[in-house]
Short mmCIF file of N, CA and C in Angstrom, two decimals:
data_model
loop_
_atom_site.label_atom_id
_atom_site.label_comp_id
_atom_site.label_asym_id
_atom_site.label_seq_id
_atom_site.Cartn_x
_atom_site.Cartn_y
_atom_site.Cartn_z
N GLN G 1 17.46 16.11 -13.44
CA GLN G 1 16.20 16.40 -14.10
C GLN G 1 15.06 15.88 -13.23
N VAL G 2 14.06 16.71 -13.05
CA VAL G 2 12.89 16.34 -12.25
C VAL G 2 11.78 15.85 -13.16
N GLN G 3 11.19 14.75 -12.79
CA GLN G 3 10.01 14.24 -13.50
C GLN G 3 8.88 14.06 -12.50
N LEU G 4 7.68 14.40 -12.93
CA LEU G 4 6.50 14.33 -12.07
C LEU G 4 5.43 13.51 -12.76
N VAL G 5 4.84 12.59 -12.02
CA VAL G 5 3.78 11.76 -12.57
C VAL G 5 2.59 11.79 -11.62
N GLU G 6 1.48 12.35 -12.11
CA GLU G 6 0.26 12.42 -11.31
C GLU G 6 -0.59 11.17 -11.50
N SER G 7 -1.38 10.88 -10.50
CA SER G 7 -2.35 9.79 -10.58
C SER G 7 -3.48 10.07 -9.60
N GLY G 8 -4.54 9.29 -9.69
CA GLY G 8 -5.62 9.40 -8.72
C GLY G 8 -6.85 10.13 -9.21
N GLY G 9 -6.79 10.69 -10.40
CA GLY G 9 -7.97 11.36 -10.92
C GLY G 9 -9.06 10.35 -11.28
N GLY G 10 -10.22 10.87 -11.57
CA GLY G 10 -11.33 9.99 -11.93
C GLY G 10 -12.63 10.75 -11.93
N SER G 11 -13.72 9.99 -11.96
CA SER G 11 -15.06 10.57 -11.99
C SER G 11 -15.77 10.26 -10.68
N VAL G 12 -16.33 11.28 -10.07
CA VAL G 12 -17.08 11.12 -8.83
C VAL G 12 -18.32 11.99 -8.89
N GLN G 13 -19.23 11.75 -7.97
CA GLN G 13 -20.42 12.58 -7.87
C GLN G 13 -20.18 13.72 -6.88
N THR G 14 -21.00 14.71 -6.98
CA THR G 14 -20.93 15.85 -6.06
C THR G 14 -20.92 15.37 -4.62
N GLY G 15 -19.99 15.94 -3.84
CA GLY G 15 -19.86 15.56 -2.45
C GLY G 15 -18.87 14.45 -2.20
N GLY G 16 -18.40 13.84 -3.27
CA GLY G 16 -17.45 12.74 -3.14
C GLY G 16 -16.04 13.22 -2.88
N SER G 17 -15.12 12.25 -2.81
CA SER G 17 -13.72 12.54 -2.51
C SER G 17 -12.80 11.83 -3.48
N LEU G 18 -11.66 12.43 -3.68
CA LEU G 18 -10.57 11.82 -4.44
C LEU G 18 -9.26 12.23 -3.79
N ARG G 19 -8.25 11.38 -3.95
CA ARG G 19 -6.91 11.77 -3.52
C ARG G 19 -5.97 11.67 -4.72
N LEU G 20 -5.40 12.80 -5.05
CA LEU G 20 -4.42 12.84 -6.13
C LEU G 20 -3.02 12.63 -5.56
N SER G 21 -2.20 11.98 -6.35
CA SER G 21 -0.80 11.76 -5.97
C SER G 21 0.10 12.27 -7.08
N CYS G 22 1.28 12.69 -6.70
CA CYS G 22 2.28 13.15 -7.67
C CYS G 22 3.62 12.60 -7.22
N ALA G 23 4.12 11.65 -7.98
CA ALA G 23 5.40 11.03 -7.64
C ALA G 23 6.53 11.77 -8.36
N GLN G 24 7.52 12.15 -7.60
CA GLN G 24 8.65 12.88 -8.17
C GLN G 24 9.89 11.99 -8.26
N SER G 25 10.57 12.06 -9.37
CA SER G 25 11.89 11.44 -9.51
C SER G 25 12.88 12.55 -9.83
N GLY G 26 14.09 12.41 -9.26
CA GLY G 26 15.08 13.47 -9.42
C GLY G 26 14.78 14.61 -8.48
N GLY G 27 15.73 15.53 -8.37
CA GLY G 27 15.53 16.68 -7.51
C GLY G 27 15.67 16.34 -6.04
N THR G 28 15.56 17.33 -5.22
CA THR G 28 15.77 17.14 -3.80
C THR G 28 14.47 16.88 -3.05
N PHE G 29 13.36 17.34 -3.56
CA PHE G 29 12.01 17.20 -3.01
C PHE G 29 11.86 17.89 -1.67
N ARG G 30 12.68 17.51 -0.71
CA ARG G 30 12.50 18.00 0.65
C ARG G 30 12.59 19.52 0.71
N SER G 31 13.46 20.11 -0.10
CA SER G 31 13.67 21.55 -0.04
C SER G 31 12.91 22.30 -1.13
N ASP G 32 12.07 21.60 -1.85
CA ASP G 32 11.35 22.21 -2.96
C ASP G 32 10.02 22.81 -2.51
N CYS G 33 9.54 23.74 -3.29
CA CYS G 33 8.18 24.24 -3.17
C CYS G 33 7.33 23.44 -4.14
N MET G 34 6.21 22.91 -3.67
CA MET G 34 5.39 22.08 -4.54
C MET G 34 3.94 22.57 -4.51
N ALA G 35 3.25 22.33 -5.60
CA ALA G 35 1.90 22.88 -5.71
C ALA G 35 1.02 22.05 -6.64
N TRP G 36 -0.27 22.31 -6.50
CA TRP G 36 -1.26 21.76 -7.42
C TRP G 36 -1.93 22.94 -8.13
N PHE G 37 -2.08 22.77 -9.44
CA PHE G 37 -2.81 23.71 -10.27
C PHE G 37 -3.91 22.93 -10.99
N ARG G 38 -4.85 23.67 -11.57
CA ARG G 38 -5.86 22.99 -12.37
C ARG G 38 -6.24 23.87 -13.56
N GLN G 39 -6.79 23.21 -14.56
CA GLN G 39 -7.15 23.94 -15.78
C GLN G 39 -8.32 23.25 -16.46
N VAL G 40 -9.26 24.07 -16.92
CA VAL G 40 -10.36 23.59 -17.74
C VAL G 40 -10.17 24.16 -19.14
N PRO G 41 -10.67 23.47 -20.14
CA PRO G 41 -10.49 23.95 -21.52
C PRO G 41 -11.02 25.37 -21.69
N GLY G 42 -10.21 26.20 -22.33
CA GLY G 42 -10.62 27.56 -22.60
C GLY G 42 -10.34 28.54 -21.48
N LYS G 43 -9.82 28.04 -20.38
CA LYS G 43 -9.52 28.93 -19.25
C LYS G 43 -8.05 28.81 -18.88
N GLU G 44 -7.56 29.82 -18.19
CA GLU G 44 -6.17 29.80 -17.75
C GLU G 44 -5.97 28.79 -16.62
N ARG G 45 -4.76 28.28 -16.54
CA ARG G 45 -4.43 27.39 -15.43
C ARG G 45 -4.43 28.21 -14.15
N GLU G 46 -4.99 27.64 -13.09
CA GLU G 46 -5.08 28.38 -11.83
C GLU G 46 -4.50 27.56 -10.68
N GLY G 47 -3.97 28.27 -9.73
CA GLY G 47 -3.41 27.61 -8.56
C GLY G 47 -4.49 27.10 -7.64
N VAL G 48 -4.20 25.99 -6.98
CA VAL G 48 -5.13 25.38 -6.04
C VAL G 48 -4.56 25.43 -4.62
N ALA G 49 -3.35 24.90 -4.47
CA ALA G 49 -2.71 24.85 -3.15
C ALA G 49 -1.21 24.66 -3.34
N ARG G 50 -0.46 25.08 -2.34
CA ARG G 50 0.99 24.85 -2.37
C ARG G 50 1.48 24.49 -0.98
N ILE G 51 2.63 23.78 -0.97
CA ILE G 51 3.26 23.42 0.29
C ILE G 51 4.74 23.74 0.18
N ALA G 52 5.24 24.43 1.18
CA ALA G 52 6.63 24.84 1.18
C ALA G 52 7.51 23.77 1.83
N SER G 53 8.81 23.97 1.76
CA SER G 53 9.74 22.98 2.31
C SER G 53 9.59 22.82 3.82
N ASP G 54 9.11 23.86 4.49
CA ASP G 54 8.92 23.76 5.94
C ASP G 54 7.56 23.18 6.32
N GLY G 55 6.79 22.80 5.29
CA GLY G 55 5.48 22.20 5.53
C GLY G 55 4.34 23.17 5.60
N SER G 56 4.62 24.45 5.53
CA SER G 56 3.54 25.43 5.55
C SER G 56 2.73 25.34 4.26
N THR G 57 1.45 25.60 4.38
CA THR G 57 0.55 25.43 3.24
C THR G 57 -0.25 26.70 2.96
N PHE G 58 -0.73 26.76 1.74
CA PHE G 58 -1.59 27.86 1.32
C PHE G 58 -2.62 27.30 0.38
N TYR G 59 -3.87 27.76 0.55
CA TYR G 59 -4.96 27.31 -0.31
C TYR G 59 -5.69 28.50 -0.89
N GLU G 60 -6.13 28.36 -2.12
CA GLU G 60 -7.02 29.35 -2.68
C GLU G 60 -8.37 29.22 -1.96
N ASP G 61 -9.08 30.33 -1.91
CA ASP G 61 -10.33 30.36 -1.14
C ASP G 61 -11.34 29.33 -1.62
N PHE G 62 -11.34 29.05 -2.93
CA PHE G 62 -12.39 28.18 -3.46
C PHE G 62 -12.20 26.71 -3.07
N VAL G 63 -11.05 26.36 -2.46
CA VAL G 63 -10.86 24.98 -1.99
C VAL G 63 -10.58 24.90 -0.49
N LYS G 64 -10.45 26.05 0.13
CA LYS G 64 -10.11 26.08 1.54
C LYS G 64 -11.17 25.34 2.37
N GLY G 65 -10.70 24.48 3.25
CA GLY G 65 -11.62 23.70 4.07
C GLY G 65 -12.09 22.41 3.44
N ARG G 66 -11.84 22.24 2.15
CA ARG G 66 -12.26 21.02 1.44
C ARG G 66 -11.06 20.20 0.97
N PHE G 67 -10.00 20.86 0.56
CA PHE G 67 -8.82 20.20 0.03
C PHE G 67 -7.68 20.28 1.04
N THR G 68 -6.83 19.27 1.02
CA THR G 68 -5.64 19.25 1.87
C THR G 68 -4.44 18.82 1.05
N ILE G 69 -3.41 19.66 1.05
CA ILE G 69 -2.16 19.31 0.38
C ILE G 69 -1.18 18.77 1.41
N SER G 70 -0.46 17.74 1.04
CA SER G 70 0.52 17.16 1.95
C SER G 70 1.60 16.47 1.12
N LYS G 71 2.67 16.09 1.79
CA LYS G 71 3.73 15.41 1.06
C LYS G 71 4.44 14.40 1.96
N ASP G 72 4.98 13.40 1.32
CA ASP G 72 5.78 12.38 1.99
C ASP G 72 7.20 12.54 1.49
N ASN G 73 8.05 13.11 2.31
CA ASN G 73 9.42 13.38 1.87
C ASN G 73 10.21 12.09 1.60
N ALA G 74 9.95 11.07 2.38
CA ALA G 74 10.69 9.82 2.21
C ALA G 74 10.34 9.16 0.88
N GLN G 75 9.06 9.18 0.52
CA GLN G 75 8.61 8.55 -0.72
C GLN G 75 8.65 9.51 -1.90
N LYS G 76 8.86 10.81 -1.63
CA LYS G 76 8.87 11.84 -2.67
C LYS G 76 7.54 11.86 -3.41
N ILE G 77 6.47 11.92 -2.65
CA ILE G 77 5.13 11.97 -3.22
C ILE G 77 4.39 13.17 -2.64
N LEU G 78 3.74 13.89 -3.52
CA LEU G 78 2.88 15.01 -3.16
C LEU G 78 1.44 14.53 -3.27
N TYR G 79 0.60 14.95 -2.33
CA TYR G 79 -0.80 14.53 -2.33
C TYR G 79 -1.74 15.75 -2.37
N LEU G 80 -2.93 15.49 -2.85
CA LEU G 80 -4.02 16.46 -2.72
C LEU G 80 -5.27 15.66 -2.38
N GLN G 81 -5.69 15.77 -1.13
CA GLN G 81 -6.93 15.15 -0.70
C GLN G 81 -8.06 16.11 -0.99
N MET G 82 -9.02 15.65 -1.77
CA MET G 82 -10.12 16.52 -2.19
C MET G 82 -11.43 15.95 -1.66
N ASN G 83 -12.06 16.67 -0.78
CA ASN G 83 -13.34 16.26 -0.19
C ASN G 83 -14.43 17.24 -0.59
N SER G 84 -15.66 16.82 -0.41
CA SER G 84 -16.82 17.67 -0.71
C SER G 84 -16.70 18.27 -2.11
N LEU G 85 -16.41 17.43 -3.06
CA LEU G 85 -16.17 17.91 -4.42
C LEU G 85 -17.42 18.51 -5.04
N LYS G 86 -17.20 19.54 -5.83
CA LYS G 86 -18.27 20.25 -6.53
C LYS G 86 -18.07 20.09 -8.04
N VAL G 87 -19.13 20.31 -8.77
CA VAL G 87 -19.04 20.23 -10.23
C VAL G 87 -17.96 21.16 -10.75
N GLU G 88 -17.85 22.33 -10.15
CA GLU G 88 -16.88 23.31 -10.61
C GLU G 88 -15.43 22.94 -10.30
N ASP G 89 -15.22 21.86 -9.56
CA ASP G 89 -13.86 21.36 -9.34
C ASP G 89 -13.36 20.50 -10.51
N SER G 90 -14.24 20.20 -11.44
CA SER G 90 -13.85 19.40 -12.60
C SER G 90 -12.79 20.13 -13.39
N ALA G 91 -11.68 19.46 -13.65
CA ALA G 91 -10.55 20.08 -14.35
C ALA G 91 -9.45 19.04 -14.52
N MET G 92 -8.47 19.41 -15.31
CA MET G 92 -7.21 18.65 -15.33
C MET G 92 -6.35 19.23 -14.22
N TYR G 93 -5.86 18.37 -13.36
CA TYR G 93 -5.05 18.79 -12.22
C TYR G 93 -3.58 18.46 -12.49
N TYR G 94 -2.74 19.45 -12.23
CA TYR G 94 -1.30 19.32 -12.47
C TYR G 94 -0.52 19.57 -11.18
N CYS G 95 0.51 18.77 -10.96
CA CYS G 95 1.42 19.11 -9.88
C CYS G 95 2.62 19.83 -10.49
N ALA G 96 3.26 20.64 -9.67
CA ALA G 96 4.38 21.45 -10.14
C ALA G 96 5.41 21.61 -9.03
N VAL G 97 6.63 21.78 -9.43
CA VAL G 97 7.75 21.93 -8.50
C VAL G 97 8.52 23.19 -8.81
N ARG G 98 8.86 23.89 -7.77
CA ARG G 98 9.78 25.02 -7.87
C ARG G 98 11.03 24.63 -7.10
N ARG G 99 12.18 24.67 -7.75
CA ARG G 99 13.43 24.24 -7.14
C ARG G 99 14.01 25.36 -6.30
N ASP G 100 13.25 25.78 -5.30
CA ASP G 100 13.68 26.87 -4.42
C ASP G 100 12.79 26.86 -3.20
N GLU G 101 13.30 27.35 -2.12
CA GLU G 101 12.50 27.37 -0.89
C GLU G 101 11.48 28.49 -0.88
N PHE G 102 11.69 29.54 -1.71
CA PHE G 102 10.69 30.59 -1.80
C PHE G 102 9.46 30.01 -2.47
N CYS G 103 8.34 30.09 -1.80
CA CYS G 103 7.18 29.34 -2.24
C CYS G 103 5.94 30.23 -2.29
N ARG G 104 5.44 30.43 -3.51
CA ARG G 104 4.23 31.20 -3.71
C ARG G 104 3.44 30.55 -4.82
N LEU G 105 2.13 30.62 -4.74
CA LEU G 105 1.28 29.95 -5.71
C LEU G 105 1.13 30.84 -6.96
N ASP G 106 2.20 30.90 -7.68
CA ASP G 106 2.28 31.73 -8.89
C ASP G 106 2.76 30.84 -10.02
N LEU G 107 1.95 30.71 -11.03
CA LEU G 107 2.22 29.83 -12.16
C LEU G 107 3.62 30.02 -12.74
N SER G 108 4.03 31.27 -12.84
CA SER G 108 5.28 31.59 -13.54
C SER G 108 6.52 31.17 -12.76
N LEU G 109 6.36 30.85 -11.49
CA LEU G 109 7.52 30.54 -10.65
C LEU G 109 7.93 29.07 -10.72
N PHE G 110 7.10 28.22 -11.26
CA PHE G 110 7.35 26.79 -11.17
C PHE G 110 8.14 26.27 -12.36
N ASP G 111 9.07 25.36 -12.05
CA ASP G 111 10.04 24.92 -13.04
C ASP G 111 9.65 23.63 -13.75
N TYR G 112 8.97 22.75 -13.05
CA TYR G 112 8.65 21.43 -13.62
C TYR G 112 7.16 21.13 -13.41
N TRP G 113 6.59 20.44 -14.39
CA TRP G 113 5.16 20.13 -14.39
C TRP G 113 4.94 18.67 -14.73
N GLY G 114 3.89 18.11 -14.14
CA GLY G 114 3.46 16.79 -14.54
C GLY G 114 2.56 16.86 -15.76
N GLN G 115 2.09 15.71 -16.19
CA GLN G 115 1.28 15.63 -17.40
C GLN G 115 -0.20 15.86 -17.12
N GLY G 116 -0.58 15.82 -15.86
CA GLY G 116 -1.95 16.09 -15.47
C GLY G 116 -2.77 14.83 -15.26
N THR G 117 -3.78 14.96 -14.41
CA THR G 117 -4.74 13.89 -14.17
C THR G 117 -6.13 14.52 -14.13
N GLN G 118 -7.07 13.89 -14.82
CA GLN G 118 -8.39 14.47 -15.00
C GLN G 118 -9.30 14.16 -13.82
N VAL G 119 -9.97 15.19 -13.34
CA VAL G 119 -10.99 15.04 -12.29
C VAL G 119 -12.31 15.51 -12.87
N THR G 120 -13.32 14.67 -12.79
CA THR G 120 -14.65 15.01 -13.29
C THR G 120 -15.65 14.78 -12.17
N VAL G 121 -16.39 15.83 -11.84
CA VAL G 121 -17.40 15.75 -10.79
C VAL G 121 -18.76 15.99 -11.42
N SER G 122 -19.66 15.07 -11.22
CA SER G 122 -20.99 15.18 -11.81
C SER G 122 -22.05 15.29 -10.72
N SER G 123 -23.15 15.95 -11.10
CA SER G 123 -24.24 16.15 -10.12
C SER G 123 -25.22 14.99 -10.16
#
């Protein structure tokens, strides 16, 4: 059984930075597809970035150049470095795991989810 625990959320001002972490227990991690999603109340959960088992990454356009997804296979931790934060980045951020090497930023493909960590950006 895979369990995911996010941390690192908080409140920052526009232009600030945060680093989110997602610690995984169980599962293989190294061969998994992992991703970050976010959701604001009243809106659908949306993909932010994903990293495949080979380390290749994909970002949605609205975070490209500002966010960086990475992982530490030894520690089984997924990261999301968020720079140049905007008010519209405010959301609950979730990490997710797909127990397969096929990796696409599609909500329906992911098997396990964390409980989320709140990010609030103020002007």
